[in-house]
């Protein structure tokens, strides 16, 4: 193909070489000539042959076996001899008045052998040797004007299509953006619709509280609560108010003043992460997950501060004792412990002191105003994990002394901290009931309930706490509940003992409630019947059976507020809330 730097010279007429004479022309008159290769090609094609002619076969040698079509040859080779013309010498490029280009030696031979009728070998237009004009150019290339116009037209169409394609791509991006916005808007409207439905259900419940207290329990929180029939004791102090779906929840606590619930959950899936979830008790029951501090692992105990509902305390197996601010949903303190923490408690006499019970049986006391080190550290009487710990009122204790009640499988013990005198722990006498698996305490009445199950030949209580580590559910076994009453600073009296159906694997949780109209009540799960049983103290008289949707029972909590009381029971993925008042 032609190089862009080639020059084009068409139809140029140059002066004939002045040195050329008529004698030279006559001398060359008798040189043998051949017909034009294009004329020969036409003659041969008429005879059925399709042969390309060349001069004395030299073009075949010069082409080195390459086959050229006419489009490749035009403008590059002499059409007579099929050899490249030159800018100097005998084969100098030249042209006739008709515009056809040849090598000078070739066209001269052609015209000399034509006799009197001299014609262009390509167009047969009359011409003479004097009409031949030499061209001075490095290379002559013939360009097809129609093809050039067609190329330019196609290029223009390509540019136009590129512009249209860019416009379409831009429009497509805009439509995708609009589609994403509409989908987002649709999701928002769906959420608003769901919230409005929740509020409608809630308002309908408020308008119909009294009729329903004599009939069926209400439908709340987006969950249909059908009648529990004869299994629901309507004569007791509590009615079912809400059922909330809480996947993977194992522990919870309620802040009645802010009407929120804090839960510890393990997200679904293999190796699910442990998180905290804050949920509102007011429609539309919004919830928010809060990440635990790095390395916390599973949470074993949690409590909302009784004097400041915006603070919550967490004990975890990652050797962490952490304090969360629910105002900013972030941890403001995280203490490193020498062993995994199994239990924790706020000090009932002040908001600065916190306690932790450890897996090795030790107890740690921290003052939140001093973050460098623990305030006190005491070794337990045994190496059994402290699964429960409660702060006691110090109204009967010496000034500057605080006390906590702890429970492990070995039994119950009171620990005193502070003061100038060294004080020995007080072991509560419960009799030979077995392994202590649960402890419930009511600060307002100083009533204590300790739950026991038969001992097994295993001094390590790790096997008793599998509900946070594995999906083990266990089954019911015959155990007992022991009712103790605290008198004075270090005195306890055993009031009653009753049989109970307790779990043989997990550590159950229970609650003691001091209700003005019903006295002191004890709420615990019955592992055989799958019910939450309410018993009146100290006689352990059953006053109400609350049928649960699922088993097992993981946690039981009771809070007192200005409207009455709220009893919560956390089962497998469901939190059931019972109240002796209409929740507002």
Tab-separated table of C-alpha atoms in Angstrom, residues 384-584:
chain	number	residue	atom	x	y	z
A	384	UNK	CA	-15.375	-23.527	90.661
A	385	UNK	CA	-16.581	-20.700	88.377
A	386	UNK	CA	-18.654	-17.970	90.010
A	387	UNK	CA	-21.775	-18.181	87.845
A	388	UNK	CA	-23.834	-15.557	89.754
A	389	UNK	CA	-22.996	-12.456	91.772
A	390	UNK	CA	-25.258	-9.850	93.460
A	391	UNK	CA	-24.500	-6.649	95.332
A	392	UNK	CA	-26.203	-6.406	98.760
A	393	UNK	CA	-27.636	-3.353	100.462
A	394	UNK	CA	-25.220	-2.041	103.102
A	395	UNK	CA	-27.845	-0.548	105.393
A	396	UNK	CA	-26.858	-3.053	108.066
A	397	UNK	CA	-23.133	-3.077	107.259
A	398	UNK	CA	-20.434	-0.956	108.938
A	399	UNK	CA	-19.532	2.311	107.256
A	400	UNK	CA	-17.305	1.922	104.212
A	401	UNK	CA	-18.042	-1.784	103.868
A	402	UNK	CA	-19.756	-3.304	100.814
A	403	UNK	CA	-20.957	-6.868	100.407
A	404	UNK	CA	-21.715	-9.207	97.532
A	405	UNK	CA	-23.424	-12.563	97.337
A	406	UNK	CA	-21.777	-15.101	94.999
A	407	UNK	CA	-22.795	-18.561	93.842
A	408	UNK	CA	-20.853	-21.445	92.334
A	409	UNK	CA	-21.552	-25.151	92.125
A	410	UNK	CA	-19.985	-25.471	95.588
A	411	UNK	CA	-22.576	-23.199	97.196
A	412	UNK	CA	-23.383	-19.618	98.191
A	413	UNK	CA	-21.046	-17.200	99.905
A	414	UNK	CA	-21.144	-13.585	101.131
A	415	UNK	CA	-18.025	-11.460	100.627
A	416	UNK	CA	-17.339	-8.179	102.438
A	417	UNK	CA	-15.020	-5.534	100.979
A	418	UNK	CA	-13.600	-2.344	102.451
A	419	UNK	CA	-13.146	-1.280	106.044
A	420	UNK	CA	-10.080	-1.587	108.267
A	421	UNK	CA	-10.702	-5.122	109.487
A	422	UNK	CA	-10.000	-8.253	107.502
A	423	UNK	CA	-13.304	-10.039	107.025
A	424	UNK	CA	-13.845	-13.725	106.297
A	425	UNK	CA	-16.454	-14.849	103.758
A	426	UNK	CA	-19.759	-16.120	105.111
A	427	UNK	CA	-20.912	-19.455	103.669
A	428	UNK	CA	-24.694	-19.830	103.570
A	429	UNK	CA	-26.078	-23.072	104.904
A	430	UNK	CA	-28.429	-24.733	102.411
A	431	UNK	CA	-28.127	-28.371	103.362
A	432	UNK	CA	-27.005	-31.190	101.123
A	433	UNK	CA	-29.054	-30.184	98.102
A	434	UNK	CA	-26.477	-30.897	95.365
A	435	UNK	CA	-24.759	-28.508	92.963
A	436	UNK	CA	-25.933	-24.908	93.021
A	437	UNK	CA	-26.877	-23.915	89.468
A	438	UNK	CA	-28.820	-20.647	89.932
A	439	UNK	CA	-29.253	-17.782	92.385
A	440	UNK	CA	-32.003	-15.132	92.438
A	441	UNK	CA	-32.069	-12.137	94.793
A	442	UNK	CA	-34.627	-9.408	95.505
A	443	UNK	CA	-32.894	-6.294	96.981
A	444	UNK	CA	-36.108	-4.712	98.244
A	445	UNK	CA	-37.078	-7.724	100.419
A	446	UNK	CA	-33.711	-9.512	100.880
A	447	UNK	CA	-35.310	-12.754	99.677
A	448	UNK	CA	-32.935	-15.275	98.077
A	449	UNK	CA	-33.736	-18.398	96.055
A	450	UNK	CA	-30.969	-20.885	95.284
A	451	UNK	CA	-31.610	-23.682	92.760
A	452	UNK	CA	-29.842	-27.052	92.920
A	453	UNK	CA	-29.549	-30.242	90.916
A	454	UNK	CA	-27.986	-33.604	91.823
A	455	UNK	CA	-24.209	-33.584	91.823
A	456	UNK	CA	-22.222	-35.535	89.261
A	457	UNK	CA	-18.693	-36.866	89.536
A	458	UNK	CA	-17.143	-33.782	88.038
A	459	UNK	CA	-15.688	-30.962	90.119
A	460	UNK	CA	-15.243	-28.748	87.077
A	461	UNK	CA	-18.370	-26.739	86.425
A	462	UNK	CA	-17.466	-25.978	82.811
A	463	UNK	CA	-19.841	-28.783	81.833
A	464	UNK	CA	-22.697	-26.909	83.493
A	465	UNK	CA	-22.578	-23.920	81.241
A	466	UNK	CA	-22.828	-25.092	77.687
A	467	UNK	CA	-25.742	-22.963	76.516
A	468	UNK	CA	-23.473	-20.164	75.365
A	469	UNK	CA	-20.809	-22.387	73.854
A	470	UNK	CA	-22.688	-25.227	72.196
A	471	UNK	CA	-26.308	-25.807	71.187
A	472	UNK	CA	-26.768	-28.367	73.982
A	473	UNK	CA	-30.285	-28.176	75.411
A	474	UNK	CA	-30.287	-30.925	78.002
A	475	UNK	CA	-33.355	-32.338	79.707
A	476	UNK	CA	-35.233	-31.991	82.945
A	477	UNK	CA	-34.074	-33.635	86.144
A	478	UNK	CA	-35.421	-33.475	89.665
A	479	UNK	CA	-33.768	-30.745	91.687
A	480	UNK	CA	-34.777	-28.262	94.367
A	481	UNK	CA	-35.289	-24.586	95.217
A	482	UNK	CA	-34.158	-23.265	98.632
A	483	UNK	CA	-35.644	-20.048	100.025
A	484	UNK	CA	-33.297	-17.982	102.217
A	485	UNK	CA	-33.936	-14.687	104.020
A	486	UNK	CA	-31.216	-12.184	104.921
A	487	UNK	CA	-31.350	-10.624	108.387
A	488	UNK	CA	-28.795	-8.093	109.523
A	489	UNK	CA	-25.393	-7.865	107.920
A	490	UNK	CA	-24.276	-11.515	107.886
A	491	UNK	CA	-27.264	-13.580	109.073
A	492	UNK	CA	-29.396	-15.805	106.847
A	493	UNK	CA	-32.335	-18.060	107.605
A	494	UNK	CA	-33.538	-20.952	105.501
A	495	UNK	CA	-37.326	-20.619	105.231
A	496	UNK	CA	-38.423	-23.371	102.831
A	497	UNK	CA	-37.316	-26.020	100.347
A	498	UNK	CA	-39.330	-27.328	97.374
A	499	UNK	CA	-38.791	-29.838	94.593
A	500	UNK	CA	-38.254	-28.557	91.060
A	501	UNK	CA	-37.666	-29.762	87.513
A	502	UNK	CA	-34.330	-28.225	86.485
A	503	UNK	CA	-32.042	-28.617	83.503
A	504	UNK	CA	-29.275	-31.220	83.728
A	505	UNK	CA	-26.835	-29.326	81.459
A	506	UNK	CA	-27.385	-25.575	81.418
A	507	UNK	CA	-27.338	-23.002	84.195
A	508	UNK	CA	-30.943	-21.746	84.411
A	509	UNK	CA	-31.862	-18.226	85.477
A	510	UNK	CA	-34.771	-17.142	87.639
A	511	UNK	CA	-36.173	-14.008	89.296
A	512	UNK	CA	-37.588	-12.962	92.658
A	513	UNK	CA	-40.257	-10.228	92.483
A	514	UNK	CA	-41.667	-8.107	95.285
A	515	UNK	CA	-45.144	-7.104	94.043
A	516	UNK	CA	-47.234	-4.933	96.299
A	517	UNK	CA	-50.547	-6.640	95.595
A	518	UNK	CA	-49.198	-10.220	95.599
A	519	UNK	CA	-46.245	-10.166	97.964
A	520	UNK	CA	-42.981	-11.861	97.075
A	521	UNK	CA	-43.109	-14.150	94.032
A	522	UNK	CA	-40.568	-16.469	92.450
A	523	UNK	CA	-40.474	-17.038	88.657
A	524	UNK	CA	-38.590	-20.038	87.262
A	525	UNK	CA	-38.765	-22.389	84.310
A	526	UNK	CA	-40.074	-25.926	84.545
A	527	UNK	CA	-37.892	-28.028	82.225
A	528	UNK	CA	-40.385	-30.898	82.018
A	529	UNK	CA	-43.581	-28.973	81.269
A	530	UNK	CA	-41.998	-26.104	79.325
A	531	UNK	CA	-43.759	-23.494	81.454
A	532	UNK	CA	-42.743	-20.413	83.392
A	533	UNK	CA	-44.021	-21.082	86.896
A	534	UNK	CA	-44.902	-18.302	89.380
A	535	UNK	CA	-44.760	-19.329	93.032
A	536	UNK	CA	-45.684	-17.393	96.140
A	537	UNK	CA	-43.024	-17.147	98.843
A	538	UNK	CA	-42.250	-18.489	101.354
A	539	UNK	CA	-44.689	-21.345	100.799
A	540	UNK	CA	-43.757	-21.982	97.118
A	541	UNK	CA	-47.476	-22.065	96.306
A	542	UNK	CA	-47.968	-22.058	92.531
A	543	UNK	CA	-50.236	-19.164	91.562
A	544	UNK	CA	-49.778	-19.101	87.773
A	545	UNK	CA	-48.455	-21.184	84.888
A	546	UNK	CA	-47.279	-19.202	81.839
A	547	UNK	CA	-47.083	-21.409	78.760
A	548	UNK	CA	-43.964	-20.686	76.664
A	549	UNK	CA	-43.754	-20.832	72.884
A	550	UNK	CA	-40.392	-22.536	72.749
A	551	UNK	CA	-37.819	-24.261	74.876
A	552	UNK	CA	-35.321	-24.072	76.463
A	553	UNK	CA	-35.539	-21.088	78.829
A	554	UNK	CA	-32.341	-19.035	78.743
A	555	UNK	CA	-33.030	-16.017	80.943
A	556	UNK	CA	-35.708	-14.561	83.225
A	557	UNK	CA	-35.783	-10.916	84.377
A	558	UNK	CA	-38.224	-8.716	86.265
A	559	UNK	CA	-38.211	-4.915	86.422
A	560	UNK	CA	-40.406	-2.577	88.402
A	561	UNK	CA	-41.590	0.732	86.946
A	562	UNK	CA	-44.180	3.424	87.636
A	563	UNK	CA	-46.875	1.443	85.805
A	564	UNK	CA	-46.356	-1.793	87.700
A	565	UNK	CA	-43.975	-4.584	86.758
A	566	UNK	CA	-42.685	-6.299	83.626
A	567	UNK	CA	-41.588	-9.941	83.568
A	568	UNK	CA	-39.476	-11.151	80.646
A	569	UNK	CA	-38.693	-14.716	79.648
A	570	UNK	CA	-36.138	-15.440	76.902
A	571	UNK	CA	-36.689	-18.741	75.147
A	572	UNK	CA	-35.176	-20.078	71.937
A	573	UNK	CA	-35.256	-17.033	69.559
A	574	UNK	CA	-38.342	-15.530	71.269
A	575	UNK	CA	-38.623	-13.003	74.087
A	576	UNK	CA	-42.014	-13.124	75.823
A	577	UNK	CA	-42.943	-10.133	77.968
A	578	UNK	CA	-45.632	-10.375	80.632
A	579	UNK	CA	-47.056	-7.452	82.560
A	580	UNK	CA	-49.538	-6.828	85.352
A	581	UNK	CA	-50.356	-3.522	83.609
A	582	UNK	CA	-50.992	-2.208	80.091
A	583	UNK	CA	-47.712	-1.290	78.455
A	584	UNK	CA	-47.735	2.263	77.147
